[in-house]
Amino acid sequence: MNFEPERLGQSRSDLAEALRSLRKRAGKTQSWLARRCNMSQTRVSNMESGKLTPVIVDVELILEALGTDDPAASQILEMVRTANTEWQDHWSSRRRGLDKKQNELARIETVTTEFRFFLLSAITGLLATPDYVRASLAGTPGDQSKTIAKKLERQSVLHDSSKSFTFLLTEQAVRWPLLSPLAMAVQLDRLASVSRIPHVRLGVIPLAGHISEMPLSTFTLYDRRLATVETGTGVLVLRDHRDVNTYREDFERYESYAVFGDECRELLDEWSRVFTRQHQ
């Protein structure tokens, strides 16, 4: 399926109108549909008015209740997938203020219990030292002090024992020399330290041996309900369960190539010593 970023917002209203028209053509009331789908009449009303973006399960129940034929059902299901997709480009985020983006992430982290991070080319803010955070924002115009402070503040979520975290980093992500050698050694020592938190699994995928596939993007999974995929110009936010499950499956395959625990910390220590020697 092709996503057109400029159409994603409009697709929600298109979907609402399609669901409303479908019910009316079937000659059914919102109350009837709500009873058949085991949901509240308010939920049906909110979906038809565009106040609520339905998940695909909601729409599948509605299509079945109304006896919608295959061509029309397929079209509406594609609309649901698009409506559950959001594009956040970097330029808009910068105009709003990157510190506000950090607030949005903090809210997502508050309601999430299981996190999975696949880090292809860089270390994520939750694992970064202050120097690494500053360097990652160096090319962004304006005063980034608020954003840096909020990024570091968000790291406290790692100590919430009610949550679980799995971080997968490629060797490239770990060793990319964004900082001076000594500062990179400190960053790798932080990774090793975080890996000892009981509810955190931190693994590294070494550039050794044979890996039969090639990852294309950094992505994050929040429980089973949300996936974010990073590109060079923005972030794709996916809520359709098919998209989220696809990335969960990708994550599980990549996880099989990673090393964890003492073996991971031995690699981190080895690479840290390489940076230290470069400093001397």
PDB file of C-alpha atoms in Angstrom:
ATOM      1  CA  MET A   1       0.000   0.000   0.000  1.00  0.00           C
ATOM      2  CA  ASN A   2       1.284   3.473  -0.897  1.00  0.00           C
ATOM      3  CA  PHE A   3       0.987   6.183   1.750  1.00  0.00           C
ATOM      4  CA  GLU A   4       0.650   9.803   0.664  1.00  0.00           C
ATOM      5  CA  PRO A   5       1.586  11.929   3.706  1.00  0.00           C
ATOM      6  CA  GLU A   6      -0.659  14.820   2.680  1.00  0.00           C
ATOM      7  CA  ARG A   7      -3.665  12.439   2.559  1.00  0.00           C
ATOM      8  CA  LEU A   8      -3.267  10.830   5.977  1.00  0.00           C
ATOM      9  CA  GLY A   9      -5.194  13.471   7.910  1.00  0.00           C
ATOM     10  CA  GLN A  10      -7.990  13.647   5.341  1.00  0.00           C
ATOM     11  CA  SER A  11      -8.367   9.852   5.377  1.00  0.00           C
ATOM     12  CA  ARG A  12      -9.898   9.972   8.862  1.00  0.00           C
ATOM     13  CA  SER A  13     -12.826  12.096   7.701  1.00  0.00           C
ATOM     14  CA  ASP A  14     -13.169   9.966   4.552  1.00  0.00           C
ATOM     15  CA  LEU A  15     -13.396   6.842   6.699  1.00  0.00           C
ATOM     16  CA  ALA A  16     -15.976   8.422   9.022  1.00  0.00           C
ATOM     17  CA  GLU A  17     -18.149   9.372   6.058  1.00  0.00           C
ATOM     18  CA  ALA A  18     -17.801   5.902   4.495  1.00  0.00           C
ATOM     19  CA  LEU A  19     -18.857   4.151   7.716  1.00  0.00           C
ATOM     20  CA  ARG A  20     -21.816   6.477   8.171  1.00  0.00           C
ATOM     21  CA  SER A  21     -22.977   5.995   4.558  1.00  0.00           C
ATOM     22  CA  LEU A  22     -22.555   2.237   4.781  1.00  0.00           C
ATOM     23  CA  ARG A  23     -24.817   2.009   7.832  1.00  0.00           C
ATOM     24  CA  LYS A  24     -27.464   4.292   6.346  1.00  0.00           C
ATOM     25  CA  ARG A  25     -27.572   2.330   3.076  1.00  0.00           C
ATOM     26  CA  ALA A  26     -28.148  -0.793   5.125  1.00  0.00           C
ATOM     27  CA  GLY A  27     -31.093   0.949   6.816  1.00  0.00           C
ATOM     28  CA  LYS A  28     -29.700   0.450  10.337  1.00  0.00           C
ATOM     29  CA  THR A  29     -29.484   2.805  13.306  1.00  0.00           C
ATOM     30  CA  GLN A  30     -26.396   3.511  15.380  1.00  0.00           C
ATOM     31  CA  SER A  31     -28.046   1.816  18.357  1.00  0.00           C
ATOM     32  CA  TRP A  32     -28.719  -1.358  16.344  1.00  0.00           C
ATOM     33  CA  LEU A  33     -25.147  -1.440  15.059  1.00  0.00           C
ATOM     34  CA  ALA A  34     -23.733  -0.852  18.531  1.00  0.00           C
ATOM     35  CA  ARG A  35     -25.696  -3.814  19.938  1.00  0.00           C
ATOM     36  CA  ARG A  36     -24.624  -6.120  17.105  1.00  0.00           C
ATOM     37  CA  CYS A  37     -20.955  -5.155  17.535  1.00  0.00           C
ATOM     38  CA  ASN A  38     -21.000  -5.212  21.354  1.00  0.00           C
ATOM     39  CA  MET A  39     -19.888  -1.592  21.619  1.00  0.00           C
ATOM     40  CA  SER A  40     -21.516   1.595  22.897  1.00  0.00           C
ATOM     41  CA  GLN A  41     -23.686   3.806  20.716  1.00  0.00           C
ATOM     42  CA  THR A  42     -21.382   6.678  21.673  1.00  0.00           C
ATOM     43  CA  ARG A  43     -18.407   4.809  20.204  1.00  0.00           C
ATOM     44  CA  VAL A  44     -20.260   4.227  16.928  1.00  0.00           C
ATOM     45  CA  SER A  45     -21.298   7.896  16.831  1.00  0.00           C
ATOM     46  CA  ASN A  46     -17.753   9.091  17.476  1.00  0.00           C
ATOM     47  CA  MET A  47     -16.373   6.873  14.706  1.00  0.00           C
ATOM     48  CA  GLU A  48     -18.966   8.138  12.232  1.00  0.00           C
ATOM     49  CA  SER A  49     -18.315  11.774  13.139  1.00  0.00           C
ATOM     50  CA  GLY A  50     -14.525  11.431  12.918  1.00  0.00           C
ATOM     51  CA  LYS A  51     -13.998  12.182  16.608  1.00  0.00           C
ATOM     52  CA  LEU A  52     -12.566   8.687  17.111  1.00  0.00           C
ATOM     53  CA  THR A  53     -10.326   6.811  14.691  1.00  0.00           C
ATOM     54  CA  PRO A  54     -11.468   3.174  14.800  1.00  0.00           C
ATOM     55  CA  VAL A  55      -9.045   0.288  15.014  1.00  0.00           C
ATOM     56  CA  ILE A  56      -9.328  -2.390  12.370  1.00  0.00           C
ATOM     57  CA  VAL A  57     -11.144  -4.786  14.735  1.00  0.00           C
ATOM     58  CA  ASP A  58     -13.943  -2.222  15.179  1.00  0.00           C
ATOM     59  CA  VAL A  59     -14.397  -1.909  11.444  1.00  0.00           C
ATOM     60  CA  GLU A  60     -14.251  -5.650  10.824  1.00  0.00           C
ATOM     61  CA  LEU A  61     -17.129  -6.089  13.299  1.00  0.00           C
ATOM     62  CA  ILE A  62     -19.132  -3.318  11.602  1.00  0.00           C
ATOM     63  CA  LEU A  63     -18.596  -4.771   8.119  1.00  0.00           C
ATOM     64  CA  GLU A  64     -19.668  -8.209   9.290  1.00  0.00           C
ATOM     65  CA  ALA A  65     -22.765  -6.840  11.062  1.00  0.00           C
ATOM     66  CA  LEU A  66     -23.841  -4.911   7.955  1.00  0.00           C
ATOM     67  CA  GLY A  67     -23.089  -7.797   5.593  1.00  0.00           C
ATOM     68  CA  THR A  68     -20.796  -5.692   3.437  1.00  0.00           C
ATOM     69  CA  ASP A  69     -19.583  -7.451   0.271  1.00  0.00           C
ATOM     70  CA  ASP A  70     -15.906  -8.124  -0.413  1.00  0.00           C
ATOM     71  CA  PRO A  71     -14.973  -5.231  -2.794  1.00  0.00           C
ATOM     72  CA  ALA A  72     -16.508  -2.570  -0.537  1.00  0.00           C
ATOM     73  CA  ALA A  73     -15.117  -4.220   2.599  1.00  0.00           C
ATOM     74  CA  SER A  74     -11.596  -4.322   1.168  1.00  0.00           C
ATOM     75  CA  GLN A  75     -11.747  -0.646   0.241  1.00  0.00           C
ATOM     76  CA  ILE A  76     -12.884   0.388   3.707  1.00  0.00           C
ATOM     77  CA  LEU A  77     -10.272  -1.784   5.416  1.00  0.00           C
ATOM     78  CA  GLU A  78      -7.568  -0.032   3.386  1.00  0.00           C
ATOM     79  CA  MET A  79      -9.034   3.296   4.518  1.00  0.00           C
ATOM     80  CA  VAL A  80      -8.781   2.115   8.136  1.00  0.00           C
ATOM     81  CA  ARG A  81      -5.132   1.281   7.689  1.00  0.00           C
ATOM     82  CA  THR A  82      -4.399   4.714   6.255  1.00  0.00           C
ATOM     83  CA  ALA A  83      -6.449   6.425   8.979  1.00  0.00           C
ATOM     84  CA  ASN A  84      -4.341   4.639  11.574  1.00  0.00           C
ATOM     85  CA  THR A  85      -1.134   5.957  10.023  1.00  0.00           C
ATOM     86  CA  GLU A  86       0.409   9.302  10.918  1.00  0.00           C
ATOM     87  CA  TRP A  87       3.338  11.112   9.330  1.00  0.00           C
ATOM     88  CA  GLN A  88       5.407  13.450  11.524  1.00  0.00           C
ATOM     89  CA  ASP A  89       7.955  15.313   9.413  1.00  0.00           C
ATOM     90  CA  HIS A  90      11.043  16.817  11.033  1.00  0.00           C
ATOM     91  CA  TRP A  91      10.303  20.362   9.813  1.00  0.00           C
ATOM     92  CA  SER A  92       6.881  20.468  11.479  1.00  0.00           C
ATOM     93  CA  SER A  93       8.338  19.052  14.689  1.00  0.00           C
ATOM     94  CA  ARG A  94      11.012  21.747  14.707  1.00  0.00           C
ATOM     95  CA  ARG A  95       8.474  24.506  14.125  1.00  0.00           C
ATOM     96  CA  ARG A  96       6.396  23.289  17.069  1.00  0.00           C
ATOM     97  CA  GLY A  97       9.513  22.864  19.210  1.00  0.00           C
ATOM     98  CA  LEU A  98      11.430  19.641  19.744  1.00  0.00           C
ATOM     99  CA  ASP A  99      10.837  19.902  23.488  1.00  0.00           C
ATOM    100  CA  LYS A 100       7.108  19.413  22.786  1.00  0.00           C
ATOM    101  CA  LYS A 101       7.977  16.221  20.909  1.00  0.00           C
ATOM    102  CA  GLN A 102       9.744  15.015  24.044  1.00  0.00           C
ATOM    103  CA  ASN A 103       6.560  15.682  26.028  1.00  0.00           C
ATOM    104  CA  GLU A 104       4.579  13.556  23.552  1.00  0.00           C
ATOM    105  CA  LEU A 105       7.059  10.698  23.891  1.00  0.00           C
ATOM    106  CA  ALA A 106       6.923  10.935  27.676  1.00  0.00           C
ATOM    107  CA  ARG A 107       3.130  10.581  27.558  1.00  0.00           C
ATOM    108  CA  ILE A 108       3.391   7.478  25.368  1.00  0.00           C
ATOM    109  CA  GLU A 109       6.000   6.027  27.723  1.00  0.00           C
ATOM    110  CA  THR A 110       3.707   6.598  30.707  1.00  0.00           C
ATOM    111  CA  VAL A 111       0.979   4.316  29.313  1.00  0.00           C
ATOM    112  CA  THR A 112       3.297   1.688  27.768  1.00  0.00           C
ATOM    113  CA  THR A 113       4.453  -1.405  29.662  1.00  0.00           C
ATOM    114  CA  GLU A 114       6.522  -3.206  27.011  1.00  0.00           C
ATOM    115  CA  PHE A 115       9.067  -1.353  24.885  1.00  0.00           C
ATOM    116  CA  ARG A 116      11.112  -2.735  22.007  1.00  0.00           C
ATOM    117  CA  PHE A 117      13.736  -0.566  20.302  1.00  0.00           C
ATOM    118  CA  PHE A 118      15.583  -1.570  17.144  1.00  0.00           C
ATOM    119  CA  LEU A 119      18.477   0.858  16.710  1.00  0.00           C
ATOM    120  CA  LEU A 120      20.102   0.630  13.303  1.00  0.00           C
ATOM    121  CA  SER A 121      22.533   3.521  13.190  1.00  0.00           C
ATOM    122  CA  ALA A 122      22.525   5.527  16.436  1.00  0.00           C
ATOM    123  CA  ILE A 123      21.916   5.270  20.169  1.00  0.00           C
ATOM    124  CA  THR A 124      18.464   6.327  21.349  1.00  0.00           C
ATOM    125  CA  GLY A 125      17.978   9.155  23.845  1.00  0.00           C
ATOM    126  CA  LEU A 126      16.933   6.820  26.678  1.00  0.00           C
ATOM    127  CA  LEU A 127      20.420   5.272  26.562  1.00  0.00           C
ATOM    128  CA  ALA A 128      22.458   8.362  25.728  1.00  0.00           C
ATOM    129  CA  THR A 129      24.911  10.313  27.843  1.00  0.00           C
ATOM    130  CA  PRO A 130      24.418  14.104  28.031  1.00  0.00           C
ATOM    131  CA  ASP A 131      27.283  14.566  25.558  1.00  0.00           C
ATOM    132  CA  TYR A 132      25.668  12.165  23.088  1.00  0.00           C
ATOM    133  CA  VAL A 133      22.291  13.880  23.395  1.00  0.00           C
ATOM    134  CA  ARG A 134      23.873  17.280  22.730  1.00  0.00           C
ATOM    135  CA  ALA A 135      25.803  15.958  19.731  1.00  0.00           C
ATOM    136  CA  SER A 136      22.701  14.334  18.244  1.00  0.00           C
ATOM    137  CA  LEU A 137      20.977  17.742  18.242  1.00  0.00           C
ATOM    138  CA  ALA A 138      23.981  19.765  17.109  1.00  0.00           C
ATOM    139  CA  GLY A 139      22.665  20.326  13.590  1.00  0.00           C
ATOM    140  CA  THR A 140      19.270  21.558  14.744  1.00  0.00           C
ATOM    141  CA  PRO A 141      18.821  25.345  14.666  1.00  0.00           C
ATOM    142  CA  GLY A 142      17.926  27.321  17.796  1.00  0.00           C
ATOM    143  CA  ASP A 143      18.420  26.804  21.522  1.00  0.00           C
ATOM    144  CA  GLN A 144      18.074  23.101  22.290  1.00  0.00           C
ATOM    145  CA  SER A 145      18.607  23.317  26.061  1.00  0.00           C
ATOM    146  CA  LYS A 146      14.957  22.460  26.852  1.00  0.00           C
ATOM    147  CA  THR A 147      14.982  19.498  24.491  1.00  0.00           C
ATOM    148  CA  ILE A 148      18.221  18.177  25.975  1.00  0.00           C
ATOM    149  CA  ALA A 149      16.869  18.532  29.511  1.00  0.00           C
ATOM    150  CA  LYS A 150      13.637  16.702  28.627  1.00  0.00           C
ATOM    151  CA  LYS A 151      15.490  13.905  26.836  1.00  0.00           C
ATOM    152  CA  LEU A 152      17.608  13.297  29.912  1.00  0.00           C
ATOM    153  CA  GLU A 153      14.567  13.569  32.192  1.00  0.00           C
ATOM    154  CA  ARG A 154      12.800  10.850  30.200  1.00  0.00           C
ATOM    155  CA  GLN A 155      15.565   8.388  31.086  1.00  0.00           C
ATOM    156  CA  SER A 156      13.997   7.956  34.522  1.00  0.00           C
ATOM    157  CA  VAL A 157      11.401   5.658  32.931  1.00  0.00           C
ATOM    158  CA  LEU A 158      14.117   2.983  32.716  1.00  0.00           C
ATOM    159  CA  HIS A 159      13.912   2.587  36.494  1.00  0.00           C
ATOM    160  CA  ASP A 160      10.170   1.886  36.521  1.00  0.00           C
ATOM    161  CA  SER A 161      10.063  -1.819  37.376  1.00  0.00           C
ATOM    162  CA  SER A 162       6.466  -2.123  36.134  1.00  0.00           C
ATOM    163  CA  LYS A 163       7.789  -1.743  32.577  1.00  0.00           C
ATOM    164  CA  SER A 164      10.053  -3.929  30.441  1.00  0.00           C
ATOM    165  CA  PHE A 165      12.551  -2.779  27.811  1.00  0.00           C
ATOM    166  CA  THR A 166      14.408  -4.591  25.058  1.00  0.00           C
ATOM    167  CA  PHE A 167      17.015  -2.620  23.132  1.00  0.00           C
ATOM    168  CA  LEU A 168      18.636  -4.099  20.027  1.00  0.00           C
ATOM    169  CA  LEU A 169      21.594  -2.115  18.708  1.00  0.00           C
ATOM    170  CA  THR A 170      23.654  -2.942  15.667  1.00  0.00           C
ATOM    171  CA  GLU A 171      27.409  -2.729  16.098  1.00  0.00           C
ATOM    172  CA  GLN A 172      27.301   0.285  13.787  1.00  0.00           C
ATOM    173  CA  ALA A 173      24.851   2.080  16.096  1.00  0.00           C
ATOM    174  CA  VAL A 174      27.114   1.434  19.089  1.00  0.00           C
ATOM    175  CA  ARG A 175      30.426   2.336  17.467  1.00  0.00           C
ATOM    176  CA  TRP A 176      29.481   5.224  15.169  1.00  0.00           C
ATOM    177  CA  PRO A 177      31.953   7.935  16.329  1.00  0.00           C
ATOM    178  CA  LEU A 178      29.511  10.768  16.965  1.00  0.00           C
ATOM    179  CA  LEU A 179      31.712  11.989  19.855  1.00  0.00           C
ATOM    180  CA  SER A 180      35.401  12.195  20.629  1.00  0.00           C
ATOM    181  CA  PRO A 181      36.988   8.813  21.453  1.00  0.00           C
ATOM    182  CA  LEU A 182      36.980   9.374  25.220  1.00  0.00           C
ATOM    183  CA  ALA A 183      33.336  10.531  25.213  1.00  0.00           C
ATOM    184  CA  MET A 184      32.410   7.477  23.120  1.00  0.00           C
ATOM    185  CA  ALA A 185      34.087   5.237  25.687  1.00  0.00           C
ATOM    186  CA  VAL A 186      31.940   6.840  28.382  1.00  0.00           C
ATOM    187  CA  GLN A 187      28.829   6.282  26.239  1.00  0.00           C
ATOM    188  CA  LEU A 188      29.613   2.585  25.832  1.00  0.00           C
ATOM    189  CA  ASP A 189      30.159   2.282  29.570  1.00  0.00           C
ATOM    190  CA  ARG A 190      26.659   3.717  30.065  1.00  0.00           C
ATOM    191  CA  LEU A 191      25.201   1.053  27.762  1.00  0.00           C
ATOM    192  CA  ALA A 192      26.868  -1.642  29.849  1.00  0.00           C
ATOM    193  CA  SER A 193      25.518  -0.062  33.035  1.00  0.00           C
ATOM    194  CA  VAL A 194      21.943   0.122  31.713  1.00  0.00           C
ATOM    195  CA  SER A 195      22.140  -3.519  30.620  1.00  0.00           C
ATOM    196  CA  ARG A 196      22.351  -4.504  34.297  1.00  0.00           C
ATOM    197  CA  ILE A 197      18.943  -3.039  35.179  1.00  0.00           C
ATOM    198  CA  PRO A 198      16.790  -6.134  35.894  1.00  0.00           C
ATOM    199  CA  HIS A 199      13.853  -5.279  33.596  1.00  0.00           C
ATOM    200  CA  VAL A 200      16.088  -4.045  30.743  1.00  0.00           C
ATOM    201  CA  ARG A 201      17.438  -6.387  28.047  1.00  0.00           C
ATOM    202  CA  LEU A 202      20.138  -4.747  25.979  1.00  0.00           C
ATOM    203  CA  GLY A 203      21.568  -6.673  23.057  1.00  0.00           C
ATOM    204  CA  VAL A 204      24.097  -5.949  20.348  1.00  0.00           C
ATOM    205  CA  ILE A 205      24.110  -7.417  16.835  1.00  0.00           C
ATOM    206  CA  PRO A 206      27.803  -7.833  15.934  1.00  0.00           C
ATOM    207  CA  LEU A 207      29.033  -7.296  12.384  1.00  0.00           C
ATOM    208  CA  ALA A 208      30.448 -10.798  12.281  1.00  0.00           C
ATOM    209  CA  GLY A 209      29.249 -14.066  10.851  1.00  0.00           C
ATOM    210  CA  HIS A 210      26.373 -14.237   8.383  1.00  0.00           C
ATOM    211  CA  ILE A 211      23.088 -12.315   8.636  1.00  0.00           C
ATOM    212  CA  SER A 212      20.711 -13.267   5.842  1.00  0.00           C
ATOM    213  CA  GLU A 213      18.681 -10.045   5.821  1.00  0.00           C
ATOM    214  CA  MET A 214      19.308  -6.311   5.793  1.00  0.00           C
ATOM    215  CA  PRO A 215      17.322  -3.995   8.129  1.00  0.00           C
ATOM    216  CA  LEU A 216      16.264  -0.707   6.589  1.00  0.00           C
ATOM    217  CA  SER A 217      15.036   1.475   9.458  1.00  0.00           C
ATOM    218  CA  THR A 218      15.214   2.255  13.142  1.00  0.00           C
ATOM    219  CA  PHE A 219      11.868   1.483  14.777  1.00  0.00           C
ATOM    220  CA  THR A 220      10.219   1.336  18.198  1.00  0.00           C
ATOM    221  CA  LEU A 221       7.321  -0.813  19.405  1.00  0.00           C
ATOM    222  CA  TYR A 222       5.035   0.286  22.232  1.00  0.00           C
ATOM    223  CA  ASP A 223       3.155  -2.754  23.539  1.00  0.00           C
ATOM    224  CA  ARG A 224       1.138  -4.289  20.696  1.00  0.00           C
ATOM    225  CA  ARG A 225      -0.642  -1.102  19.714  1.00  0.00           C
ATOM    226  CA  LEU A 226       1.879   1.284  18.201  1.00  0.00           C
ATOM    227  CA  ALA A 227       5.004   1.254  16.046  1.00  0.00           C
ATOM    228  CA  THR A 228       7.117   4.242  15.050  1.00  0.00           C
ATOM    229  CA  VAL A 229       9.488   4.010  12.089  1.00  0.00           C
ATOM    230  CA  GLU A 230      12.204   6.606  11.555  1.00  0.00           C
ATOM    231  CA  THR A 231      13.248   7.893   8.150  1.00  0.00           C
ATOM    232  CA  GLY A 232      15.634  10.600   7.050  1.00  0.00           C
ATOM    233  CA  THR A 233      12.872  13.216   6.980  1.00  0.00           C
ATOM    234  CA  GLY A 234      10.412  12.173   9.671  1.00  0.00           C
ATOM    235  CA  VAL A 235       8.651   9.461  11.620  1.00  0.00           C
ATOM    236  CA  LEU A 236       5.868   7.156  10.458  1.00  0.00           C
ATOM    237  CA  VAL A 237       3.426   6.274  13.272  1.00  0.00           C
ATOM    238  CA  LEU A 238       1.576   2.994  12.684  1.00  0.00           C
ATOM    239  CA  ARG A 239      -1.433   1.785  14.679  1.00  0.00           C
ATOM    240  CA  ASP A 240      -2.918  -0.843  12.376  1.00  0.00           C
ATOM    241  CA  HIS A 241      -2.366  -4.223  14.052  1.00  0.00           C
ATOM    242  CA  ARG A 242      -1.048  -5.748  10.819  1.00  0.00           C
ATOM    243  CA  ASP A 243       1.714  -3.141  10.576  1.00  0.00           C
ATOM    244  CA  VAL A 244       2.570  -3.412  14.273  1.00  0.00           C
ATOM    245  CA  ASN A 245       2.688  -7.222  14.099  1.00  0.00           C
ATOM    246  CA  THR A 246       4.948  -7.088  11.037  1.00  0.00           C
ATOM    247  CA  TYR A 247       7.476  -4.991  12.936  1.00  0.00           C
ATOM    248  CA  ARG A 248       7.181  -7.259  15.982  1.00  0.00           C
ATOM    249  CA  GLU A 249       8.044 -10.210  13.746  1.00  0.00           C
ATOM    250  CA  ASP A 250      11.008  -8.290  12.299  1.00  0.00           C
ATOM    251  CA  PHE A 251      12.169  -7.477  15.817  1.00  0.00           C
ATOM    252  CA  GLU A 252      12.040 -11.111  16.888  1.00  0.00           C
ATOM    253  CA  ARG A 253      14.159 -12.147  13.892  1.00  0.00           C
ATOM    254  CA  TYR A 254      16.759  -9.451  14.555  1.00  0.00           C
ATOM    255  CA  GLU A 255      16.771 -10.422  18.235  1.00  0.00           C
ATOM    256  CA  SER A 256      17.968 -13.910  17.258  1.00  0.00           C
ATOM    257  CA  TYR A 257      21.211 -12.372  15.912  1.00  0.00           C
ATOM    258  CA  ALA A 258      21.957 -10.363  19.070  1.00  0.00           C
ATOM    259  CA  VAL A 259      24.108 -11.165  22.088  1.00  0.00           C
ATOM    260  CA  PHE A 260      22.963 -10.229  25.589  1.00  0.00           C
ATOM    261  CA  GLY A 261      24.185 -10.238  29.170  1.00  0.00           C
ATOM    262  CA  ASP A 262      27.855 -10.877  29.878  1.00  0.00           C
ATOM    263  CA  GLU A 263      28.650 -11.573  26.221  1.00  0.00           C
ATOM    264  CA  CYS A 264      27.177  -8.209  25.253  1.00  0.00           C
ATOM    265  CA  ARG A 265      29.042  -6.397  28.038  1.00  0.00           C
ATOM    266  CA  GLU A 266      32.307  -8.036  26.966  1.00  0.00           C
ATOM    267  CA  LEU A 267      31.852  -6.601  23.466  1.00  0.00           C
ATOM    268  CA  LEU A 268      30.965  -3.179  24.836  1.00  0.00           C
ATOM    269  CA  ASP A 269      34.060  -3.251  27.059  1.00  0.00           C
ATOM    270  CA  GLU A 270      36.255  -4.293  24.124  1.00  0.00           C
ATOM    271  CA  TRP A 271      34.942  -1.459  21.939  1.00  0.00           C
ATOM    272  CA  SER A 272      35.207   1.007  24.822  1.00  0.00           C
ATOM    273  CA  ARG A 273      38.894   0.128  25.233  1.00  0.00           C
ATOM    274  CA  VAL A 274      39.436   0.733  21.501  1.00  0.00           C
ATOM    275  CA  PHE A 275      38.054   4.249  21.907  1.00  0.00           C
ATOM    276  CA  THR A 276      40.177   4.799  25.012  1.00  0.00           C
ATOM    277  CA  ARG A 277      43.335   3.795  23.152  1.00  0.00           C
ATOM    278  CA  GLN A 278      42.438   6.209  20.342  1.00  0.00           C
ATOM    279  CA  HIS A 279      42.321   8.995  22.956  1.00  0.00           C
ATOM    280  CA  GLN A 280      45.762   8.228  24.357  1.00  0.00           C
TER     281      GLN A 280
END
